């Protein structure tokens, strides 16, 4: 083996996960505790332990399946898997990275359309005002998901209970937020 063989750069999704969010898929020994505790595993096409197994293979076909999966969009970042994992594998951060990667490569699962619409509206609200502006978020989400009538009756009720603000409150240091978005959208 030549000296340069030791430095071949891995180009797999697992290598990217390792580099970007410092999660080592190879540490997983498939005990299945994460999947057993995950509240949405039943609805996932691949439960979290399976996503890790697929990453471990470092096969382009499996990487593709992960980025096109519904699972990565169903994860609600509850951290149950992380609290159960004997190897302390940070699955929520990994899922977050996989969602961003899936979006940047245009591989979003079509079943995740509404979740992605919510995700976009949420980020837009934070980007514009520095904090979550609930009414703007709901309206923008409805516009993006074309789901205009669902939960219509809830809005006036929430407004009257002071749970929704008609106008957005802005934080003072919006330049800081702009910097974060600039950095993360690279
Ligand atoms: S963080 Fe995601 S993958 Fe982990 S248990 Fe919660 S929903 Fe499941
Ligand atoms: S709990 Fe941790 S070690 Fe066990 S399967 Fe899940 S990620 Fe792998």
PDB file of C-alpha atoms and ligand atoms in Angstrom:
ATOM      1  CA  UNK A   1       0.000   0.000   0.000  1.00  0.00           C
ATOM      2  CA  UNK A   2       1.485   3.358  -0.955  1.00  0.00           C
ATOM      3  CA  UNK A   3       1.753   6.183   1.527  1.00  0.00           C
ATOM      4  CA  UNK A   4      -0.977   8.197  -0.228  1.00  0.00           C
ATOM      5  CA  UNK A   5      -3.522   5.370   0.215  1.00  0.00           C
ATOM      6  CA  UNK A   6      -3.728   6.250   3.901  1.00  0.00           C
ATOM      7  CA  UNK A   7      -5.092   9.656   2.996  1.00  0.00           C
ATOM      8  CA  UNK A   8      -7.878   8.737   0.604  1.00  0.00           C
ATOM      9  CA  UNK A   9     -10.751  11.047   1.445  1.00  0.00           C
ATOM     10  CA  UNK A  10     -14.022   9.312   2.222  1.00  0.00           C
ATOM     11  CA  UNK A  11     -16.827  10.863   0.269  1.00  0.00           C
ATOM     12  CA  UNK A  12     -19.708   9.025   1.919  1.00  0.00           C
ATOM     13  CA  UNK A  13     -22.624  10.583   3.739  1.00  0.00           C
ATOM     14  CA  UNK A  14     -21.277   9.041   6.961  1.00  0.00           C
ATOM     15  CA  UNK A  15     -18.006  10.929   6.435  1.00  0.00           C
ATOM     16  CA  UNK A  16     -19.926  14.189   5.946  1.00  0.00           C
ATOM     17  CA  UNK A  17     -21.994  13.573   9.081  1.00  0.00           C
ATOM     18  CA  UNK A  18     -18.769  12.927  10.954  1.00  0.00           C
ATOM     19  CA  UNK A  19     -17.153  16.101   9.663  1.00  0.00           C
ATOM     20  CA  UNK A  20     -20.100  18.491   9.967  1.00  0.00           C
ATOM     21  CA  UNK A  21     -21.795  17.396  13.186  1.00  0.00           C
ATOM     22  CA  UNK A  22     -19.143  15.150  14.747  1.00  0.00           C
ATOM     23  CA  UNK A  23     -21.442  12.126  14.869  1.00  0.00           C
ATOM     24  CA  UNK A  24     -19.660   8.835  14.195  1.00  0.00           C
ATOM     25  CA  UNK A  25     -22.110   6.376  12.706  1.00  0.00           C
ATOM     26  CA  UNK A  26     -19.515   3.605  12.985  1.00  0.00           C
ATOM     27  CA  UNK A  27     -19.809   3.753  16.793  1.00  0.00           C
ATOM     28  CA  UNK A  28     -23.347   2.352  16.604  1.00  0.00           C
ATOM     29  CA  UNK A  29     -23.510  -1.356  17.460  1.00  0.00           C
ATOM     30  CA  UNK A  30     -27.164  -1.800  16.519  1.00  0.00           C
ATOM     31  CA  UNK A  31     -28.632  -2.409  19.971  1.00  0.00           C
ATOM     32  CA  UNK A  32     -31.878  -0.861  18.723  1.00  0.00           C
ATOM     33  CA  UNK A  33     -32.610   1.160  21.881  1.00  0.00           C
ATOM     34  CA  UNK A  34     -32.992   4.382  19.890  1.00  0.00           C
ATOM     35  CA  UNK A  35     -35.622   2.926  17.584  1.00  0.00           C
ATOM     36  CA  UNK A  36     -37.466   1.302  20.491  1.00  0.00           C
ATOM     37  CA  UNK A  37     -37.803   4.673  22.234  1.00  0.00           C
ATOM     38  CA  UNK A  38     -38.454   6.880  19.232  1.00  0.00           C
ATOM     39  CA  UNK A  39     -42.074   8.139  19.319  1.00  0.00           C
ATOM     40  CA  UNK A  40     -42.336   8.332  15.527  1.00  0.00           C
ATOM     41  CA  UNK A  41     -40.334   5.224  14.531  1.00  0.00           C
ATOM     42  CA  UNK A  42     -43.467   3.330  13.560  1.00  0.00           C
ATOM     43  CA  UNK A  43     -44.289   5.887  10.891  1.00  0.00           C
ATOM     44  CA  UNK A  44     -40.738   6.093   9.577  1.00  0.00           C
ATOM     45  CA  UNK A  45     -39.634   4.271   6.458  1.00  0.00           C
ATOM     46  CA  UNK A  46     -36.290   3.601   8.219  1.00  0.00           C
ATOM     47  CA  UNK A  47     -36.153   3.820  12.047  1.00  0.00           C
ATOM     48  CA  UNK A  48     -33.129   5.672  13.491  1.00  0.00           C
ATOM     49  CA  UNK A  49     -31.000   2.533  14.093  1.00  0.00           C
ATOM     50  CA  UNK A  50     -31.578   1.538  10.464  1.00  0.00           C
ATOM     51  CA  UNK A  51     -30.452   4.994   9.263  1.00  0.00           C
ATOM     52  CA  UNK A  52     -27.230   4.430  11.199  1.00  0.00           C
ATOM     53  CA  UNK A  53     -26.807   0.950   9.742  1.00  0.00           C
ATOM     54  CA  UNK A  54     -27.246   2.339   6.236  1.00  0.00           C
ATOM     55  CA  UNK A  55     -24.718   5.092   6.928  1.00  0.00           C
ATOM     56  CA  UNK A  56     -22.226   2.484   8.144  1.00  0.00           C
ATOM     57  CA  UNK A  57     -22.273   0.702   4.797  1.00  0.00           C
ATOM     58  CA  UNK A  58     -20.998   3.907   3.108  1.00  0.00           C
ATOM     59  CA  UNK A  59     -22.705   2.803  -0.090  1.00  0.00           C
ATOM     60  CA  UNK A  60     -23.908   5.580  -2.433  1.00  0.00           C
ATOM     61  CA  UNK A  61     -27.233   3.749  -2.947  1.00  0.00           C
ATOM     62  CA  UNK A  62     -27.926   3.744   0.803  1.00  0.00           C
ATOM     63  CA  UNK A  63     -26.839   7.375   1.160  1.00  0.00           C
ATOM     64  CA  UNK A  64     -29.351   8.241  -1.524  1.00  0.00           C
ATOM     65  CA  UNK A  65     -32.127   6.301   0.234  1.00  0.00           C
ATOM     66  CA  UNK A  66     -31.447   8.191   3.455  1.00  0.00           C
ATOM     67  CA  UNK A  67     -31.558  11.615   1.795  1.00  0.00           C
ATOM     68  CA  UNK A  68     -34.802  10.688   0.050  1.00  0.00           C
ATOM     69  CA  UNK A  69     -36.383   9.137   3.133  1.00  0.00           C
ATOM     70  CA  UNK A  70     -39.440  10.306   4.999  1.00  0.00           C
ATOM     71  CA  UNK A  71     -37.734   9.409   8.324  1.00  0.00           C
ATOM     72  CA  UNK A  72     -35.421  12.405   8.411  1.00  0.00           C
ATOM     73  CA  UNK A  73     -38.453  14.722   8.183  1.00  0.00           C
ATOM     74  CA  UNK A  74     -40.512  12.880  10.780  1.00  0.00           C
ATOM     75  CA  UNK A  75     -37.863  13.234  13.502  1.00  0.00           C
ATOM     76  CA  UNK A  76     -39.140  15.793  16.015  1.00  0.00           C
ATOM     77  CA  UNK A  77     -35.762  16.274  17.771  1.00  0.00           C
ATOM     78  CA  UNK A  78     -37.202  15.015  21.071  1.00  0.00           C
ATOM     79  CA  UNK A  79     -33.766  13.538  22.024  1.00  0.00           C
ATOM     80  CA  UNK A  80     -35.243  10.315  23.398  1.00  0.00           C
ATOM     81  CA  UNK A  81     -32.823   8.297  21.229  1.00  0.00           C
ATOM     82  CA  UNK A  82     -29.837  10.259  22.489  1.00  0.00           C
ATOM     83  CA  UNK A  83     -30.806   9.740  26.112  1.00  0.00           C
ATOM     84  CA  UNK A  84     -31.118   5.972  25.511  1.00  0.00           C
ATOM     85  CA  UNK A  85     -28.072   5.381  23.360  1.00  0.00           C
ATOM     86  CA  UNK A  86     -25.242   3.608  25.248  1.00  0.00           C
ATOM     87  CA  UNK A  87     -22.771   5.151  22.778  1.00  0.00           C
ATOM     88  CA  UNK A  88     -24.214   8.685  23.193  1.00  0.00           C
ATOM     89  CA  UNK A  89     -24.712   9.043  19.459  1.00  0.00           C
ATOM     90  CA  UNK A  90     -26.315  12.417  18.798  1.00  0.00           C
ATOM     91  CA  UNK A  91     -29.044  11.249  16.415  1.00  0.00           C
ATOM     92  CA  UNK A  92     -31.104  14.500  16.607  1.00  0.00           C
ATOM     93  CA  UNK A  93     -28.150  16.588  15.340  1.00  0.00           C
ATOM     94  CA  UNK A  94     -27.479  13.979  12.695  1.00  0.00           C
ATOM     95  CA  UNK A  95     -31.117  14.092  11.536  1.00  0.00           C
ATOM     96  CA  UNK A  96     -30.958  17.867  11.369  1.00  0.00           C
ATOM     97  CA  UNK A  97     -27.872  17.717   9.179  1.00  0.00           C
ATOM     98  CA  UNK A  98     -29.486  15.066   6.940  1.00  0.00           C
ATOM     99  CA  UNK A  99     -32.556  17.298   6.460  1.00  0.00           C
ATOM    100  CA  UNK A 100     -30.391  20.226   5.398  1.00  0.00           C
ATOM    101  CA  UNK A 101     -28.405  17.998   3.066  1.00  0.00           C
ATOM    102  CA  UNK A 102     -31.566  16.537   1.566  1.00  0.00           C
ATOM    103  CA  UNK A 103     -32.894  20.035   0.911  1.00  0.00           C
ATOM    104  CA  UNK A 104     -29.681  21.377  -0.527  1.00  0.00           C
ATOM    105  CA  UNK A 105     -29.549  18.440  -2.960  1.00  0.00           C
ATOM    106  CA  UNK A 106     -33.271  18.717  -3.828  1.00  0.00           C
ATOM    107  CA  UNK A 107     -33.968  15.178  -2.591  1.00  0.00           C
ATOM    108  CA  UNK A 108     -36.854  15.909  -0.220  1.00  0.00           C
ATOM    109  CA  UNK A 109     -39.342  13.091   0.157  1.00  0.00           C
ATOM    110  CA  UNK A 110     -42.662  14.205  -1.413  1.00  0.00           C
ATOM    111  CA  UNK A 111     -44.561  12.956   1.656  1.00  0.00           C
ATOM    112  CA  UNK A 112     -42.724  15.551   3.735  1.00  0.00           C
ATOM    113  CA  UNK A 113     -44.170  18.501   1.783  1.00  0.00           C
ATOM    114  CA  UNK A 114     -46.123  19.996   4.687  1.00  0.00           C
ATOM    115  CA  UNK A 115     -43.331  19.441   7.185  1.00  0.00           C
ATOM    116  CA  UNK A 116     -40.911  21.220   4.869  1.00  0.00           C
ATOM    117  CA  UNK A 117     -43.386  24.090   4.401  1.00  0.00           C
ATOM    118  CA  UNK A 118     -43.502  24.465   8.190  1.00  0.00           C
ATOM    119  CA  UNK A 119     -39.702  24.259   8.440  1.00  0.00           C
ATOM    120  CA  UNK A 120     -39.322  27.045   5.831  1.00  0.00           C
ATOM    121  CA  UNK A 121     -41.941  29.272   7.484  1.00  0.00           C
ATOM    122  CA  UNK A 122     -40.333  28.748  10.883  1.00  0.00           C
ATOM    123  CA  UNK A 123     -36.877  29.740   9.639  1.00  0.00           C
ATOM    124  CA  UNK A 124     -38.287  32.711   7.746  1.00  0.00           C
ATOM    125  CA  UNK A 125     -39.983  33.995  10.890  1.00  0.00           C
ATOM    126  CA  UNK A 126     -36.736  33.745  12.863  1.00  0.00           C
ATOM    127  CA  UNK A 127     -34.767  35.344  10.017  1.00  0.00           C
ATOM    128  CA  UNK A 128     -37.137  38.318   9.738  1.00  0.00           C
ATOM    129  CA  UNK A 129     -37.773  39.143  13.365  1.00  0.00           C
ATOM    130  CA  UNK A 130     -35.130  37.272  15.347  1.00  0.00           C
ATOM    131  CA  UNK A 131     -37.824  35.328  17.154  1.00  0.00           C
ATOM    132  CA  UNK A 132     -40.838  33.263  16.391  1.00  0.00           C
ATOM    133  CA  UNK A 133     -43.750  35.385  15.165  1.00  0.00           C
ATOM    134  CA  UNK A 134     -46.577  32.919  15.534  1.00  0.00           C
ATOM    135  CA  UNK A 135     -49.275  34.499  13.363  1.00  0.00           C
ATOM    136  CA  UNK A 136     -46.842  35.205  10.533  1.00  0.00           C
ATOM    137  CA  UNK A 137     -45.570  31.648  10.813  1.00  0.00           C
ATOM    138  CA  UNK A 138     -49.063  30.164  10.563  1.00  0.00           C
ATOM    139  CA  UNK A 139     -50.072  32.321   7.599  1.00  0.00           C
ATOM    140  CA  UNK A 140     -46.826  31.699   5.771  1.00  0.00           C
ATOM    141  CA  UNK A 141     -47.037  27.974   6.474  1.00  0.00           C
ATOM    142  CA  UNK A 142     -50.585  27.871   5.125  1.00  0.00           C
ATOM    143  CA  UNK A 143     -49.507  29.741   2.011  1.00  0.00           C
ATOM    144  CA  UNK A 144     -46.574  27.398   1.420  1.00  0.00           C
ATOM    145  CA  UNK A 145     -48.445  24.185   2.178  1.00  0.00           C
ATOM    146  CA  UNK A 146     -51.604  25.369   0.376  1.00  0.00           C
ATOM    147  CA  UNK A 147     -53.445  24.095   3.418  1.00  0.00           C
ATOM    148  CA  UNK A 148     -55.502  27.242   3.975  1.00  0.00           C
ATOM    149  CA  UNK A 149     -58.552  25.979   5.818  1.00  0.00           C
ATOM    150  CA  UNK A 150     -57.146  23.432   8.257  1.00  0.00           C
ATOM    151  CA  UNK A 151     -57.436  24.620  11.916  1.00  0.00           C
ATOM    152  CA  UNK A 152     -59.094  27.865  10.783  1.00  0.00           C
ATOM    153  CA  UNK A 153     -61.303  28.031  13.875  1.00  0.00           C
ATOM    154  CA  UNK A 154     -58.305  27.898  16.188  1.00  0.00           C
ATOM    155  CA  UNK A 155     -56.833  31.262  15.147  1.00  0.00           C
ATOM    156  CA  UNK A 156     -59.484  33.583  16.637  1.00  0.00           C
ATOM    157  CA  UNK A 157     -59.540  31.509  19.857  1.00  0.00           C
ATOM    158  CA  UNK A 158     -55.766  31.736  20.252  1.00  0.00           C
ATOM    159  CA  UNK A 159     -55.804  35.459  19.464  1.00  0.00           C
ATOM    160  CA  UNK A 160     -58.464  36.144  22.107  1.00  0.00           C
ATOM    161  CA  UNK A 161     -56.411  34.241  24.698  1.00  0.00           C
ATOM    162  CA  UNK A 162     -53.351  36.309  23.890  1.00  0.00           C
ATOM    163  CA  UNK A 163     -51.478  33.293  22.533  1.00  0.00           C
ATOM    164  CA  UNK A 164     -50.866  34.854  19.131  1.00  0.00           C
ATOM    165  CA  UNK A 165     -49.385  38.281  18.504  1.00  0.00           C
ATOM    166  CA  UNK A 166     -50.840  40.268  15.616  1.00  0.00           C
ATOM    167  CA  UNK A 167     -47.616  42.178  15.029  1.00  0.00           C
ATOM    168  CA  UNK A 168     -44.173  40.673  15.193  1.00  0.00           C
ATOM    169  CA  UNK A 169     -41.891  41.598  18.062  1.00  0.00           C
ATOM    170  CA  UNK A 170     -38.348  42.193  16.852  1.00  0.00           C
ATOM    171  CA  UNK A 171     -35.244  41.560  18.852  1.00  0.00           C
ATOM    172  CA  UNK A 172     -32.628  44.318  19.051  1.00  0.00           C
ATOM    173  CA  UNK A 173     -29.617  42.478  17.698  1.00  0.00           C
ATOM    174  CA  UNK A 174     -30.993  41.431  14.325  1.00  0.00           C
ATOM    175  CA  UNK A 175     -27.578  41.810  12.690  1.00  0.00           C
ATOM    176  CA  UNK A 176     -26.432  38.860  14.779  1.00  0.00           C
ATOM    177  CA  UNK A 177     -29.290  36.704  13.474  1.00  0.00           C
ATOM    178  CA  UNK A 178     -28.474  37.781   9.906  1.00  0.00           C
ATOM    179  CA  UNK A 179     -24.882  36.630  10.475  1.00  0.00           C
ATOM    180  CA  UNK A 180     -26.028  33.196  11.674  1.00  0.00           C
ATOM    181  CA  UNK A 181     -28.215  32.762   8.589  1.00  0.00           C
ATOM    182  CA  UNK A 182     -25.428  33.877   6.309  1.00  0.00           C
ATOM    183  CA  UNK A 183     -23.064  31.388   7.900  1.00  0.00           C
ATOM    184  CA  UNK A 184     -25.460  28.437   7.876  1.00  0.00           C
ATOM    185  CA  UNK A 185     -26.757  29.002   4.340  1.00  0.00           C
ATOM    186  CA  UNK A 186     -23.293  28.546   2.826  1.00  0.00           C
TER     187      UNK A 186
HETATM  188  S1  LIG B   1     -34.902  12.763  18.258  1.00  0.00           S
HETATM  189 FE1  LIG B   1     -35.883  12.043  16.363  1.00  0.00          FE
HETATM  190  S2  LIG B   1     -35.022  10.010  16.004  1.00  0.00           S
HETATM  191 FE2  LIG B   1     -34.583  10.545  18.135  1.00  0.00          FE
HETATM  192  S3  LIG B   1     -36.265   9.655  19.331  1.00  0.00           S
HETATM  193 FE3  LIG B   1     -36.832  11.769  18.873  1.00  0.00          FE
HETATM  194  S4  LIG B   1     -38.004  11.677  16.980  1.00  0.00           S
HETATM  195 FE4  LIG B   1     -36.918   9.706  17.167  1.00  0.00          FE
HETATM  196  S1  LIG B   2     -29.134   3.247  20.676  1.00  0.00           S
HETATM  197 FE1  LIG B   2     -27.163   3.970  19.878  1.00  0.00          FE
HETATM  198  S2  LIG B   2     -25.874   2.122  19.677  1.00  0.00           S
HETATM  199 FE2  LIG B   2     -28.020   1.448  19.910  1.00  0.00          FE
HETATM  200  S3  LIG B   2     -28.762   1.244  17.797  1.00  0.00           S
HETATM  201 FE3  LIG B   2     -29.311   3.282  18.444  1.00  0.00          FE
HETATM  202  S4  LIG B   2     -27.582   4.578  17.798  1.00  0.00           S
HETATM  203 FE4  LIG B   2     -26.901   2.444  17.706  1.00  0.00          FE
END
